[in-house]
CSV table of C-alpha atoms in Angstrom, one decimal:
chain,number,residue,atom,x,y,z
A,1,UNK,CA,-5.1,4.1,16.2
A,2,UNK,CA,-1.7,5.6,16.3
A,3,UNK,CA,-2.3,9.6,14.6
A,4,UNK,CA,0.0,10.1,11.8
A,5,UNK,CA,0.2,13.9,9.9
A,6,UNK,CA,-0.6,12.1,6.7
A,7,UNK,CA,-2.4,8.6,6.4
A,8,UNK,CA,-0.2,8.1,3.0
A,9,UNK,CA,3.2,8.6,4.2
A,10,UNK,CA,4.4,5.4,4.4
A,11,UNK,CA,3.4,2.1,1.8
A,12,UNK,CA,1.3,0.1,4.6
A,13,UNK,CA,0.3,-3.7,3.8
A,14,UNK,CA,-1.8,-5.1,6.5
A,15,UNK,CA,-1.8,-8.5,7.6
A,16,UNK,CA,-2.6,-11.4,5.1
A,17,UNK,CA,-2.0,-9.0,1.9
A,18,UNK,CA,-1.3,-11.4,-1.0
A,19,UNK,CA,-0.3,-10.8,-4.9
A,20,UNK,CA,-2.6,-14.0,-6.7
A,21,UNK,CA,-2.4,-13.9,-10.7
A,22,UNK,CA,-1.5,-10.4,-11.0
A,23,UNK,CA,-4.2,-8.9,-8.5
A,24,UNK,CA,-3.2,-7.5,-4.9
A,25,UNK,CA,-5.5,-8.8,-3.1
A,26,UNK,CA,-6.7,-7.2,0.7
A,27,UNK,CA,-9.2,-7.8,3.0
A,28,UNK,CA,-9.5,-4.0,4.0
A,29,UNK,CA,-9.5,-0.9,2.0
A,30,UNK,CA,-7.1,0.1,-0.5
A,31,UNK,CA,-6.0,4.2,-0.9
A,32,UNK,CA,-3.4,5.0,-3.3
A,33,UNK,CA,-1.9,8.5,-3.4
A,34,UNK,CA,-2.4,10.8,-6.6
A,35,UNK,CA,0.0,10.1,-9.4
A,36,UNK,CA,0.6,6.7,-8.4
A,37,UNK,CA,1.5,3.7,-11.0
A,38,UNK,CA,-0.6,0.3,-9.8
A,39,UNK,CA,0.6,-2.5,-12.5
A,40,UNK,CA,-1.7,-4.7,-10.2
A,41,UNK,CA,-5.3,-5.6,-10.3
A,42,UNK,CA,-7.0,-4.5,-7.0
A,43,UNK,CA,-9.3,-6.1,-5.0
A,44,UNK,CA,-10.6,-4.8,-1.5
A,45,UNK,CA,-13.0,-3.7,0.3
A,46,UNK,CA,-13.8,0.3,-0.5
A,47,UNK,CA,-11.0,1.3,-3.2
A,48,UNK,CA,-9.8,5.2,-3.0
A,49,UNK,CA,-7.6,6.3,-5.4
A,50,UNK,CA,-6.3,10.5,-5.7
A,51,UNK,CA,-6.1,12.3,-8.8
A,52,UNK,CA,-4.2,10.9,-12.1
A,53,UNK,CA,-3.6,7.2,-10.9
A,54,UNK,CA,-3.2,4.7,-13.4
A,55,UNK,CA,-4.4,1.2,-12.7
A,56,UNK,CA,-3.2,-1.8,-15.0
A,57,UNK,CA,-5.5,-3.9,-14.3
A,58,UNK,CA,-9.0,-3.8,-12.8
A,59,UNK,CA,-10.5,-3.2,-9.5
A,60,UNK,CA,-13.2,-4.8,-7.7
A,61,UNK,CA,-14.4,-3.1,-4.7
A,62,UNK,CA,-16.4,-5.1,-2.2
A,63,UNK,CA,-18.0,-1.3,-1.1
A,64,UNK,CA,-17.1,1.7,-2.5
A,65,UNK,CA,-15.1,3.2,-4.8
A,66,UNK,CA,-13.5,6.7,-5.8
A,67,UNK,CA,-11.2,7.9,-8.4
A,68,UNK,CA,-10.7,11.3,-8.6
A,69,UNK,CA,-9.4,13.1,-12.2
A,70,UNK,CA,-7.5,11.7,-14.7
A,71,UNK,CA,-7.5,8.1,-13.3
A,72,UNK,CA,-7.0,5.3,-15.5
A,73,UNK,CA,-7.9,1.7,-15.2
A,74,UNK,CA,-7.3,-0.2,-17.8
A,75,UNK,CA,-9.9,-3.1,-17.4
A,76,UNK,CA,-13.2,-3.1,-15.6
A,77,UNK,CA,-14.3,-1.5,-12.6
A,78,UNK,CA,-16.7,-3.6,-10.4
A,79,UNK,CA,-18.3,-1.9,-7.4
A,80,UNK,CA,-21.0,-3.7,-4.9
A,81,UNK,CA,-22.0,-0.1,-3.5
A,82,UNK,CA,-21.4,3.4,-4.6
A,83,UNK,CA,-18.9,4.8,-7.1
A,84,UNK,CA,-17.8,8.0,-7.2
A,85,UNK,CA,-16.0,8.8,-10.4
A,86,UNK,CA,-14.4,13.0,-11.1
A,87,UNK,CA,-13.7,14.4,-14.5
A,88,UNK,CA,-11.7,12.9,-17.2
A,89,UNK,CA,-11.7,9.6,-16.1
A,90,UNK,CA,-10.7,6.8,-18.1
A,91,UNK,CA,-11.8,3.0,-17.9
A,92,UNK,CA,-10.7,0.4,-20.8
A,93,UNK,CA,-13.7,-2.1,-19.7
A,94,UNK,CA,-16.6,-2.2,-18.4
A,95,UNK,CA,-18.1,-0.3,-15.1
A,96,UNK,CA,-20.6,-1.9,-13.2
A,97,UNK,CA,-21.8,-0.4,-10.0
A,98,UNK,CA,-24.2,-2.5,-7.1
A,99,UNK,CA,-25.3,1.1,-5.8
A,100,UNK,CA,-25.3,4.9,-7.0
A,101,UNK,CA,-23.0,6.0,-9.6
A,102,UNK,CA,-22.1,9.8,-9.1
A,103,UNK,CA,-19.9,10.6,-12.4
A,104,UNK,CA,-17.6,13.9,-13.5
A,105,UNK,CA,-17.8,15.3,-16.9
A,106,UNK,CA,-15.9,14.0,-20.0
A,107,UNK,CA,-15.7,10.2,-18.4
A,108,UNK,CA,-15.0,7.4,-21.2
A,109,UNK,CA,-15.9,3.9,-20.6
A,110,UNK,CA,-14.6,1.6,-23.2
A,111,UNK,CA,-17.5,-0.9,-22.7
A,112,UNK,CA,-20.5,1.0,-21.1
A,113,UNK,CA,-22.2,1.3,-17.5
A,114,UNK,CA,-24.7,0.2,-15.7
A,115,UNK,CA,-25.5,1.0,-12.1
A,116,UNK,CA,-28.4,-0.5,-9.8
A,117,UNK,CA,-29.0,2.3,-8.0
A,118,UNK,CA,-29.1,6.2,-9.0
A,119,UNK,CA,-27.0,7.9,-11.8
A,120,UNK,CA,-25.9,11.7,-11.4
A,121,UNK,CA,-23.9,13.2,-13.6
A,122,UNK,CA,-21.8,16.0,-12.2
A,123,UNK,CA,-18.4,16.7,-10.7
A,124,UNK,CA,-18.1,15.0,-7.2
A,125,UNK,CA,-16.0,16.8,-4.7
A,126,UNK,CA,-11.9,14.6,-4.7
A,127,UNK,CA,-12.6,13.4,-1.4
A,128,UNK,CA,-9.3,12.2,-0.9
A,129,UNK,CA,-7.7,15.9,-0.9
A,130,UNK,CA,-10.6,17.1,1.1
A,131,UNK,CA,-10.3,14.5,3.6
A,132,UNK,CA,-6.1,15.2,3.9
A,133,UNK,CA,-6.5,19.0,3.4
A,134,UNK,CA,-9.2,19.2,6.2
A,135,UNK,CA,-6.7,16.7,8.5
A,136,UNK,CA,-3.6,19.1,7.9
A,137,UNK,CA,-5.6,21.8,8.8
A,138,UNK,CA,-6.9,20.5,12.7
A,139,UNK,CA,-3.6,19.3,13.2
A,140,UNK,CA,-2.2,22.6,12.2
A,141,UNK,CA,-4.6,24.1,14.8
A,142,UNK,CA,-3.8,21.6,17.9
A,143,UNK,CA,-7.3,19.6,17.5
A,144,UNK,CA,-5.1,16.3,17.7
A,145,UNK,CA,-8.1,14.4,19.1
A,146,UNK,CA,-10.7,15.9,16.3
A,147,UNK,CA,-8.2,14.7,13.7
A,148,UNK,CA,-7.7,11.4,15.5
A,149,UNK,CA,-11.5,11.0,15.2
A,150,UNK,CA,-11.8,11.7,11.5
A,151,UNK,CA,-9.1,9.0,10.6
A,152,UNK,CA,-11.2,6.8,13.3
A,153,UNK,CA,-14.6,7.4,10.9
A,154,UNK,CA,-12.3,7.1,7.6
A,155,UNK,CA,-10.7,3.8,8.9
A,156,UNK,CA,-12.6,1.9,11.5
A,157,UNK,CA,-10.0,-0.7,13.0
A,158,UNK,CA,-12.6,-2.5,15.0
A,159,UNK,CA,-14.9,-3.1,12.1
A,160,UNK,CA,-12.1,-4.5,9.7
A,161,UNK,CA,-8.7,-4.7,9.2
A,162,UNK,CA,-6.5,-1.5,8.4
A,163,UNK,CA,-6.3,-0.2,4.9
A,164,UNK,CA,-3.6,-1.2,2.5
A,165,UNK,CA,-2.0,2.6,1.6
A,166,UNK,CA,0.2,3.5,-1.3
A,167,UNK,CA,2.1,6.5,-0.9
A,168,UNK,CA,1.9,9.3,-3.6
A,169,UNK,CA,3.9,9.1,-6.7
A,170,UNK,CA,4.8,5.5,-5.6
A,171,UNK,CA,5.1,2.7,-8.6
A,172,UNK,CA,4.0,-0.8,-8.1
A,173,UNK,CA,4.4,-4.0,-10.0
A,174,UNK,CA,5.2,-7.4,-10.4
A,175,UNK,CA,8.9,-6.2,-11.3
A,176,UNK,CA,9.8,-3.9,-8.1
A,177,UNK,CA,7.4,-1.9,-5.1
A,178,UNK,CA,9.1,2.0,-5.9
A,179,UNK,CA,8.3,3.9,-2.8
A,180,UNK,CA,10.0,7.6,-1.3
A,181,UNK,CA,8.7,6.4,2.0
A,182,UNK,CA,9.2,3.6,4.8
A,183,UNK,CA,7.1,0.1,4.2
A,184,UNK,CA,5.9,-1.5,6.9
A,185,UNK,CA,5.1,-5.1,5.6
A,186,UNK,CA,2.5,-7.0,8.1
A,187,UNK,CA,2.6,-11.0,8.7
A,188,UNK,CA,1.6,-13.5,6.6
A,189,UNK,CA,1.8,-11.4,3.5
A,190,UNK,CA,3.0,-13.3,0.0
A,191,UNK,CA,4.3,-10.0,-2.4
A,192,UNK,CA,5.8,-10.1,-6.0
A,193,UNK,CA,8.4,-8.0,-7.0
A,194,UNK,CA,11.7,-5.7,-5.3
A,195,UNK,CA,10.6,-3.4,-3.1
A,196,UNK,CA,12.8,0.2,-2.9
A,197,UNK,CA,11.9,2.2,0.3
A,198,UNK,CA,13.4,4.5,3.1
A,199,UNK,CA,13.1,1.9,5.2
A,200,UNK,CA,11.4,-1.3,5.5
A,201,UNK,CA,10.0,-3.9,8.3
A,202,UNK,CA,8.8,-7.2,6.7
A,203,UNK,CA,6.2,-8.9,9.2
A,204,UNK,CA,6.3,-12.4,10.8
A,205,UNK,CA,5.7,-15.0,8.4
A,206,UNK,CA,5.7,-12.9,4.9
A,207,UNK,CA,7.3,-14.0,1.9
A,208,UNK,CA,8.5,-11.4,-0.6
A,209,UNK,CA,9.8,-13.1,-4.2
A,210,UNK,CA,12.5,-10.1,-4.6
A,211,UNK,CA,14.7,-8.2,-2.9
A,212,UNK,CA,14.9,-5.6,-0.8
A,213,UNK,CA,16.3,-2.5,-1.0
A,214,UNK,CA,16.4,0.6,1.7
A,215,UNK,CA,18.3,4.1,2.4
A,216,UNK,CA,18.3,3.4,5.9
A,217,UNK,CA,16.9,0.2,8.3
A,218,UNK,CA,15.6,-3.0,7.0
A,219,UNK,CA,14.0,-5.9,9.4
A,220,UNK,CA,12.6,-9.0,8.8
A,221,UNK,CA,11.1,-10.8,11.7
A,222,UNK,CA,10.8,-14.4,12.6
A,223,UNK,CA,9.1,-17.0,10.0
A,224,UNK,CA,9.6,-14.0,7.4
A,225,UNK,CA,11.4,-15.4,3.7
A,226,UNK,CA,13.3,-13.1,1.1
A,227,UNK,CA,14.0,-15.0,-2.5
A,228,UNK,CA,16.6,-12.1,-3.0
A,229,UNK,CA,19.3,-9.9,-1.8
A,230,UNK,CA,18.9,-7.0,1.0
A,231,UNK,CA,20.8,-4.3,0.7
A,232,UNK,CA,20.6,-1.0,2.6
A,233,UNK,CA,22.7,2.3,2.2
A,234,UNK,CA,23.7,3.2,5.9
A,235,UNK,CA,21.5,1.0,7.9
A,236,UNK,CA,21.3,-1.9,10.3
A,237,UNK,CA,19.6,-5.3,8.5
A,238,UNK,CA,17.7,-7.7,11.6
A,239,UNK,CA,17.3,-10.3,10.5
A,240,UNK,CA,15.5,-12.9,13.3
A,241,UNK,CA,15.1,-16.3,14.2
A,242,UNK,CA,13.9,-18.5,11.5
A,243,UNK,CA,13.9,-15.9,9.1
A,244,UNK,CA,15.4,-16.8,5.5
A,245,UNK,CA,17.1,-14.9,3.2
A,246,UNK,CA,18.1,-16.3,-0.1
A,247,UNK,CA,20.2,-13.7,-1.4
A,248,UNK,CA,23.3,-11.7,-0.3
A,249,UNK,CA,23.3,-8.9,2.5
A,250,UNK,CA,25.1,-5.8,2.1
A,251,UNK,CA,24.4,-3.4,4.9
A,252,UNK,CA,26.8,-0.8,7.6
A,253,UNK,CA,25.5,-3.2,10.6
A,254,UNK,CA,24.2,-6.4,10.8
A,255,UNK,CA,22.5,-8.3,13.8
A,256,UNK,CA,21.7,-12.1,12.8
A,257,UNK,CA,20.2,-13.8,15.5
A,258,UNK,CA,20.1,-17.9,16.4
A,259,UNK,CA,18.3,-20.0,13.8
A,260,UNK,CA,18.4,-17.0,11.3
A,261,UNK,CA,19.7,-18.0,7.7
A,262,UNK,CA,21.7,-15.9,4.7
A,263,UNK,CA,22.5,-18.2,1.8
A,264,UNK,CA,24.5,-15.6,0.4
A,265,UNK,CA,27.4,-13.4,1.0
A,266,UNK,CA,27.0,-10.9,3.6
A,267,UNK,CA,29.3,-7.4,3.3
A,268,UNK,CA,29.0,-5.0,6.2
A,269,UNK,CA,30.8,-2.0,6.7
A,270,UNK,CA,30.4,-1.4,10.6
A,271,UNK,CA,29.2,-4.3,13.5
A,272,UNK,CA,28.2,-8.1,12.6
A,273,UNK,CA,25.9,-9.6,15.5
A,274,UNK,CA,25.7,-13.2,15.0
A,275,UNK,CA,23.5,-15.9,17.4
A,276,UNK,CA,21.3,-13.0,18.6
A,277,UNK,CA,18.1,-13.4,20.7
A,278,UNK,CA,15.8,-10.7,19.1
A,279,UNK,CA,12.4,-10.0,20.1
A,280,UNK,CA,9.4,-9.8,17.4
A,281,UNK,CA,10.5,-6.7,16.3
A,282,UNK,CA,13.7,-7.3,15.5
A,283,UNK,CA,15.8,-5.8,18.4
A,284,UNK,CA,18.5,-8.0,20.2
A,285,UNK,CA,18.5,-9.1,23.4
């Protein structure tokens, strides 16, 4: 596992990540920063959300869940193991938990609870800033390889795929993916909406119905389609072989390699590399 300072500084969609009826829909776990917007439904494996995240539609957690304060979710919660809920949450439906339920004060459920397993009411420790706080804290004191280890035991690679993360304050919807961070988009991923980043890298064989939009670099690897423009302020668009994009490109450099296609205008300020040999990740040969 590469060892980043902060698991949530960049919006990371693993592989096979798909939008279906409203819902985003991942085979791993899900962690969305604190004051975060998700229009979406979720469902994934354990669900981990920070303080004052509103969800517009419901979440359905294979394992676990955790909302710290002030969440929101404005449809049911559905958890096959233990939920862990802090104070002054908020749930429009219904919350029904396979396991424990550990619950904060001054919690409203629209439509009751029930949990199979115990129920404690008090105010569970916000994992999520305990987890980060205690991370920023060994890497602060040089104990790269403890630190490496905790993100190992939070995110087990072998046992499943990588989490889906949202960064903090980010906003994401069928209408546009609002991020002050780079995306890194995996393969075979099918997303709604226009995604706004730092920068973004779109994965073999992804779809994205939007465009995209990026301060600085934005690559799109082989097989990959865009059903809208690509912009980017002062950076290079890649686009590679048997990539698509239905839209214009307006960028400073551009590097189109063979079989790529742009059915749209394409504006650039600096360098335009056309009939390119790029390698998976988008850099020419």
């Amino acid at each position: 596992m590469s060892l980043r300072p902060d698991p949530l500084s960049a919006l990371s969609i693993p592989d096979g990540t798909v939008v279906e009826e409203h819902d985003l829909v991942a085979d791993g776990d899900v962690l969305v920063g604190a004051q975060s917007t998700v229009e979406f439904g979720i469902r994934g494996r354990n669900v981990v959300a920070g303080e004052r995240v509103r969800f517009g539609g419901h979440i359905e957690a294979e394992g676990d869940c955790r909302l710290d304060t002030w969440c929101t979710v404005a449809d049911n919660v559905l958890v096959g193991g233990d939920a862990y809920l802090g104070e002054r949450i908020e749930i429009d439906g219904q919350l029904v938990v396979g396991g424990d339920l550990d619950i904060g004060d001054d919690v409203q459920i629209a439509e009751g609870f029930e949990a199979s397993g115990w129920i404690v009411i008090r105010n569970p420790m916000p994992t999520v800033v305990f987890l980060f706080m205690y991370l920023t804290h060994l890497l602060r004191m040089g104990e790269d390889d403890a630190a490496e280890e905790l993100l190992e035991g939070m995110f087990d690679e072998e046992e499943g795929p990588p989490p889906l993360t949202i960064p903090t304050g980010a906003t994401v919807s069928d209408d546009a993916w609002r991020v002050s961070a780079p995306a890194d988009i995996g393969r075979d991923c099918r997303l709604h909406g226009n995604v706004r980043t730092e920068s973004i890298s779109l994965g073999e064989d992804s779809e994205i119905f939007g465009s995209l939009r990026a301060r600085d670099d934005i690559t799109i690897a082989p097989g990959a389609i865009v059903h809208g423009d690509v912009t980017t302020r002062g950076g290079t668009v890649t686009v590679a072989e048997d990539a698509r994009v239905w839209g214009d490109i307006s960028c400073e450099h551009l590097d189109l390699a063979r079989d790529g296609v742009v059915d749209g205008t394409i504006r650039a300020r600096g360098e335009v590399n056309m009939g390119l040999s790029t390698d998976p990740g988008g850099s020419p040969q």
